[in-house]
C-alpha cells in the first residue's frame, strides 16, 4: 500500500478531543433535570464505552433508553462549546490528508453529536461513523479499508486488531501506556503531537 492510498481511522473522545468538560456539563444537566445523582467527575474518567454503560451506574435498566435519548438530545446545548481539541489533533488529521490519504473518525458517540464537535473545532474528516464500540469498530474500518486506527482506549486497540489494522494508541485517555501495550497496541504515543513524525516513518516504510 502506498501512502497515497492510506486511510487512517481516529477515535474521537480523548483521542482527537478533550470532551470531559462538555460531557461533565451534560451529565450535570441530566442529573438536575431528573433529580438523579450522577457523579459527573467520576463518569468523565472512564470515557470510551457506549453511553448506556455509564448510565447503568445511575439509572435502573428500564430507564436507560429514555435517559440515553434525553442525554443525546441535550448534549449539543451543554457539551459542544466547552470541548477542546487535544494537542496535535488538527495536525494529525492534516498529516494524513497532506499525503493524499483519507482521515476518518470512528467513534462510539452518537454520530450527529460527533459531527457537531468536529465542525465546531474545525477538524476536517473525510467520513464520520458513530455508534461503534470496540470490536464493532472493525466494521467501519474494514468498509473504509483503514490501514491504521488511532485511539486512546483498550477497546480501540481491540477494534483495530479485529479489523486487521495497525493499532496506534495515544495515552491521553483513561488507559495508560502499559495498559495499551498489554492490550496489543502496535504503537503507543504519548499524545497526537507525535503522530505526524510517526506517520512519515510509517509511510516511508510502506513506499519501499
mmCIF file of C-alpha atoms in Angstrom:
data_model
loop_
_atom_site.group_PDB
_atom_site.id
_atom_site.type_symbol
_atom_site.label_atom_id
_atom_site.label_comp_id
_atom_site.label_asym_id
_atom_site.label_seq_id
_atom_site.Cartn_x
_atom_site.Cartn_y
_atom_site.Cartn_z
ATOM 1 C CA UNK A 1 0.000 0.000 0.000
ATOM 2 C CA UNK A 2 1.340 3.431 -0.895
ATOM 3 C CA UNK A 3 0.913 6.478 1.258
ATOM 4 C CA UNK A 4 -1.442 7.936 -1.375
ATOM 5 C CA UNK A 5 -3.924 5.122 -0.743
ATOM 6 C CA UNK A 6 -3.612 5.303 3.033
ATOM 7 C CA UNK A 7 -6.763 5.572 5.142
ATOM 8 C CA UNK A 8 -6.314 6.291 8.850
ATOM 9 C CA UNK A 9 -9.126 5.995 11.355
ATOM 10 C CA UNK A 10 -9.265 8.075 14.515
ATOM 11 C CA UNK A 11 -11.319 7.672 17.660
ATOM 12 C CA UNK A 12 -12.932 10.890 18.907
ATOM 13 C CA UNK A 13 -13.227 11.303 22.698
ATOM 14 C CA UNK A 14 -9.821 11.689 24.361
ATOM 15 C CA UNK A 15 -8.066 10.924 21.080
ATOM 16 C CA UNK A 16 -8.948 13.965 18.960
ATOM 17 C CA UNK A 17 -10.944 15.950 21.508
ATOM 18 C CA UNK A 18 -10.986 16.544 25.250
ATOM 19 C CA UNK A 19 -14.718 16.234 25.743
ATOM 20 C CA UNK A 20 -14.553 15.894 29.519
ATOM 21 C CA UNK A 21 -15.743 19.454 30.327
ATOM 22 C CA UNK A 22 -18.679 19.163 27.938
ATOM 23 C CA UNK A 23 -19.692 15.659 28.957
ATOM 24 C CA UNK A 24 -19.483 16.655 32.614
ATOM 25 C CA UNK A 25 -21.834 19.573 31.926
ATOM 26 C CA UNK A 26 -24.266 17.313 30.054
ATOM 27 C CA UNK A 27 -24.320 14.778 32.882
ATOM 28 C CA UNK A 28 -24.872 17.548 35.423
ATOM 29 C CA UNK A 29 -27.771 18.889 33.366
ATOM 30 C CA UNK A 30 -29.324 15.411 33.111
ATOM 31 C CA UNK A 31 -28.887 14.945 36.847
ATOM 32 C CA UNK A 32 -30.566 18.263 37.606
ATOM 33 C CA UNK A 33 -33.433 17.538 35.222
ATOM 34 C CA UNK A 34 -34.145 14.042 36.550
ATOM 35 C CA UNK A 35 -33.274 14.543 40.209
ATOM 36 C CA UNK A 36 -30.972 11.516 39.977
ATOM 37 C CA UNK A 37 -27.459 11.785 41.378
ATOM 38 C CA UNK A 38 -24.697 11.327 38.791
ATOM 39 C CA UNK A 39 -21.054 11.683 39.793
ATOM 40 C CA UNK A 40 -20.049 13.558 36.660
ATOM 41 C CA UNK A 41 -16.447 13.937 37.808
ATOM 42 C CA UNK A 42 -16.149 10.169 38.057
ATOM 43 C CA UNK A 43 -18.019 9.499 34.821
ATOM 44 C CA UNK A 44 -15.590 11.540 32.725
ATOM 45 C CA UNK A 45 -12.630 9.497 33.979
ATOM 46 C CA UNK A 46 -13.905 6.427 32.120
ATOM 47 C CA UNK A 47 -14.878 7.688 28.688
ATOM 48 C CA UNK A 48 -14.784 5.310 25.762
ATOM 49 C CA UNK A 49 -17.528 2.693 26.167
ATOM 50 C CA UNK A 50 -21.075 3.456 24.985
ATOM 51 C CA UNK A 51 -23.144 5.950 26.955
ATOM 52 C CA UNK A 52 -25.576 3.286 28.144
ATOM 53 C CA UNK A 53 -22.802 1.512 30.016
ATOM 54 C CA UNK A 54 -22.191 4.616 32.134
ATOM 55 C CA UNK A 55 -25.874 5.365 32.626
ATOM 56 C CA UNK A 56 -26.387 1.928 34.169
ATOM 57 C CA UNK A 57 -24.349 3.132 37.139
ATOM 58 C CA UNK A 58 -27.017 5.743 37.918
ATOM 59 C CA UNK A 59 -30.369 4.666 36.498
ATOM 60 C CA UNK A 60 -32.422 1.431 36.594
ATOM 61 C CA UNK A 61 -32.323 -0.679 33.442
ATOM 62 C CA UNK A 62 -35.867 0.210 32.397
ATOM 63 C CA UNK A 63 -34.914 3.902 32.190
ATOM 64 C CA UNK A 64 -31.644 3.516 30.265
ATOM 65 C CA UNK A 65 -33.041 4.001 26.769
ATOM 66 C CA UNK A 66 -35.071 7.055 27.765
ATOM 67 C CA UNK A 67 -32.161 8.613 29.645
ATOM 68 C CA UNK A 68 -29.771 7.918 26.778
ATOM 69 C CA UNK A 69 -32.124 9.566 24.311
ATOM 70 C CA UNK A 70 -32.546 12.575 26.580
ATOM 71 C CA UNK A 71 -28.786 12.902 27.164
ATOM 72 C CA UNK A 72 -28.120 12.913 23.426
ATOM 73 C CA UNK A 73 -30.893 15.461 22.940
ATOM 74 C CA UNK A 74 -29.459 17.964 25.416
ATOM 75 C CA UNK A 75 -25.826 17.188 24.554
ATOM 76 C CA UNK A 76 -25.408 19.881 21.867
ATOM 77 C CA UNK A 77 -26.603 22.567 24.286
ATOM 78 C CA UNK A 78 -24.127 21.705 27.014
ATOM 79 C CA UNK A 79 -21.222 19.753 25.562
ATOM 80 C CA UNK A 80 -20.094 21.250 22.255
ATOM 81 C CA UNK A 81 -18.839 24.687 23.315
ATOM 82 C CA UNK A 82 -16.694 23.584 26.318
ATOM 83 C CA UNK A 83 -14.944 20.800 24.401
ATOM 84 C CA UNK A 84 -11.395 21.409 23.152
ATOM 85 C CA UNK A 85 -9.232 19.801 20.505
ATOM 86 C CA UNK A 86 -6.422 17.790 22.072
ATOM 87 C CA UNK A 87 -2.855 18.899 21.265
ATOM 88 C CA UNK A 88 -1.872 17.742 17.792
ATOM 89 C CA UNK A 89 -5.389 16.684 16.741
ATOM 90 C CA UNK A 90 -5.765 19.010 13.772
ATOM 91 C CA UNK A 91 -2.172 18.406 12.727
ATOM 92 C CA UNK A 92 -2.601 14.616 12.873
ATOM 93 C CA UNK A 93 -5.633 14.672 10.604
ATOM 94 C CA UNK A 94 -3.959 17.189 8.308
ATOM 95 C CA UNK A 95 -0.847 14.993 8.082
ATOM 96 C CA UNK A 96 -2.904 12.128 6.682
ATOM 97 C CA UNK A 97 -4.656 14.309 4.156
ATOM 98 C CA UNK A 98 -1.426 16.057 3.146
ATOM 99 C CA UNK A 99 -0.167 12.672 1.970
ATOM 100 C CA UNK A 100 -3.218 12.213 -0.216
ATOM 101 C CA UNK A 101 -4.734 9.873 2.337
ATOM 102 C CA UNK A 102 -8.146 9.797 3.967
ATOM 103 C CA UNK A 103 -8.800 10.522 7.636
ATOM 104 C CA UNK A 104 -11.980 9.022 9.059
ATOM 105 C CA UNK A 105 -13.457 9.193 12.560
ATOM 106 C CA UNK A 106 -14.908 6.006 14.041
ATOM 107 C CA UNK A 107 -16.481 6.533 17.446
ATOM 108 C CA UNK A 108 -18.973 5.087 19.913
ATOM 109 C CA UNK A 109 -20.534 8.557 20.166
ATOM 110 C CA UNK A 110 -23.915 9.470 18.674
ATOM 111 C CA UNK A 111 -22.896 10.314 15.122
ATOM 112 C CA UNK A 112 -24.675 13.706 14.800
ATOM 113 C CA UNK A 113 -23.015 14.919 18.014
ATOM 114 C CA UNK A 114 -19.613 13.677 16.819
ATOM 115 C CA UNK A 115 -20.053 15.720 13.643
ATOM 116 C CA UNK A 116 -21.004 18.786 15.692
ATOM 117 C CA UNK A 117 -17.762 18.506 17.665
ATOM 118 C CA UNK A 118 -15.605 18.246 14.563
ATOM 119 C CA UNK A 119 -17.359 21.130 12.834
ATOM 120 C CA UNK A 120 -17.115 23.336 15.921
ATOM 121 C CA UNK A 121 -13.395 22.641 16.296
ATOM 122 C CA UNK A 122 -12.533 22.861 12.604
ATOM 123 C CA UNK A 123 -11.292 19.272 12.340
ATOM 124 C CA UNK A 124 -11.988 18.024 8.817
ATOM 125 C CA UNK A 125 -12.591 14.305 8.450
ATOM 126 C CA UNK A 126 -13.383 12.503 5.214
ATOM 127 C CA UNK A 127 -16.044 10.394 6.949
ATOM 128 C CA UNK A 128 -17.560 10.161 10.422
ATOM 129 C CA UNK A 129 -19.052 6.879 11.626
ATOM 130 C CA UNK A 130 -20.716 6.715 15.034
ATOM 131 C CA UNK A 131 -22.349 4.178 17.335
ATOM 132 C CA UNK A 132 -19.474 1.679 17.109
ATOM 133 C CA UNK A 133 -17.503 0.451 20.114
ATOM 134 C CA UNK A 134 -14.503 -1.862 20.473
ATOM 135 C CA UNK A 135 -14.617 -4.844 18.102
ATOM 136 C CA UNK A 136 -17.642 -3.356 16.305
ATOM 137 C CA UNK A 137 -15.423 -0.517 15.065
ATOM 138 C CA UNK A 138 -13.856 -3.067 12.737
ATOM 139 C CA UNK A 139 -16.996 -2.936 10.574
ATOM 140 C CA UNK A 140 -16.330 0.682 9.574
ATOM 141 C CA UNK A 141 -12.565 0.262 9.471
ATOM 142 C CA UNK A 142 -12.866 -2.613 7.016
ATOM 143 C CA UNK A 143 -15.504 -0.820 4.944
ATOM 144 C CA UNK A 144 -13.204 2.173 4.521
ATOM 145 C CA UNK A 145 -10.108 -0.025 4.136
ATOM 146 C CA UNK A 146 -8.328 1.695 7.019
ATOM 147 C CA UNK A 147 -4.747 0.514 7.425
ATOM 148 C CA UNK A 148 -4.287 2.302 10.765
ATOM 149 C CA UNK A 149 -6.620 3.072 13.651
ATOM 150 C CA UNK A 150 -5.666 5.616 16.308
ATOM 151 C CA UNK A 151 -7.367 5.527 19.702
ATOM 152 C CA UNK A 152 -6.868 6.011 23.420
ATOM 153 C CA UNK A 153 -8.703 3.008 24.882
ATOM 154 C CA UNK A 154 -8.059 -0.726 25.000
ATOM 155 C CA UNK A 155 -11.391 -1.044 23.191
ATOM 156 C CA UNK A 156 -9.872 0.915 20.307
ATOM 157 C CA UNK A 157 -6.929 -1.491 20.233
ATOM 158 C CA UNK A 158 -9.342 -4.415 20.010
ATOM 159 C CA UNK A 159 -11.237 -2.706 17.208
ATOM 160 C CA UNK A 160 -8.070 -2.127 15.203
ATOM 161 C CA UNK A 161 -6.853 -5.692 15.669
ATOM 162 C CA UNK A 162 -10.241 -7.136 14.733
ATOM 163 C CA UNK A 163 -10.124 -5.105 11.519
ATOM 164 C CA UNK A 164 -6.568 -6.177 10.739
ATOM 165 C CA UNK A 165 -5.440 -2.561 11.017
ATOM 166 C CA UNK A 166 -2.303 -1.308 12.740
ATOM 167 C CA UNK A 167 -3.219 -0.152 16.241
ATOM 168 C CA UNK A 168 -1.698 3.216 17.157
ATOM 169 C CA UNK A 169 -2.610 4.158 20.713
ATOM 170 C CA UNK A 170 -2.263 7.528 22.422
ATOM 171 C CA UNK A 171 -2.004 7.690 26.213
ATOM 172 C CA UNK A 172 -4.322 10.702 26.515
ATOM 173 C CA UNK A 173 -7.419 8.888 27.776
ATOM 174 C CA UNK A 174 -8.347 6.578 30.653
ATOM 175 C CA UNK A 175 -5.858 3.850 29.680
ATOM 176 C CA UNK A 176 -2.156 4.362 30.359
ATOM 177 C CA UNK A 177 0.666 3.296 28.055
ATOM 178 C CA UNK A 178 1.213 -0.009 29.863
ATOM 179 C CA UNK A 179 -2.476 -0.971 29.545
ATOM 180 C CA UNK A 180 -2.485 -0.084 25.869
ATOM 181 C CA UNK A 181 0.623 -2.156 25.189
ATOM 182 C CA UNK A 182 -0.774 -5.083 27.162
ATOM 183 C CA UNK A 183 -3.953 -4.915 25.058
ATOM 184 C CA UNK A 184 -1.858 -5.378 21.927
ATOM 185 C CA UNK A 185 -1.274 -1.874 20.584
ATOM 186 C CA UNK A 186 1.364 -1.931 17.850
ATOM 187 C CA UNK A 187 2.490 1.626 18.597
ATOM 188 C CA UNK A 188 1.978 3.748 21.722
ATOM 189 C CA UNK A 189 2.464 7.512 21.540
ATOM 190 C CA UNK A 190 2.308 9.911 24.468
ATOM 191 C CA UNK A 191 -0.024 12.177 22.509
ATOM 192 C CA UNK A 192 -1.056 13.060 18.969
ATOM 193 C CA UNK A 193 1.678 15.674 18.615
ATOM 194 C CA UNK A 194 3.950 12.666 17.953
ATOM 195 C CA UNK A 195 1.742 11.284 15.195
ATOM 196 C CA UNK A 196 2.921 13.231 12.109
ATOM 197 C CA UNK A 197 6.540 12.128 12.613
ATOM 198 C CA UNK A 198 5.412 8.545 13.175
ATOM 199 C CA UNK A 199 3.275 8.724 10.017
ATOM 200 C CA UNK A 200 6.253 9.961 7.985
ATOM 201 C CA UNK A 201 8.302 6.958 9.091
ATOM 202 C CA UNK A 202 5.427 4.525 8.566
ATOM 203 C CA UNK A 203 4.623 5.824 5.094
ATOM 204 C CA UNK A 204 8.283 5.736 4.100
ATOM 205 C CA UNK A 205 8.387 2.074 5.072
ATOM 206 C CA UNK A 206 5.224 1.322 3.066
ATOM 207 C CA UNK A 207 6.658 3.034 -0.004
ATOM 208 C CA UNK A 208 9.770 0.871 -0.104
#
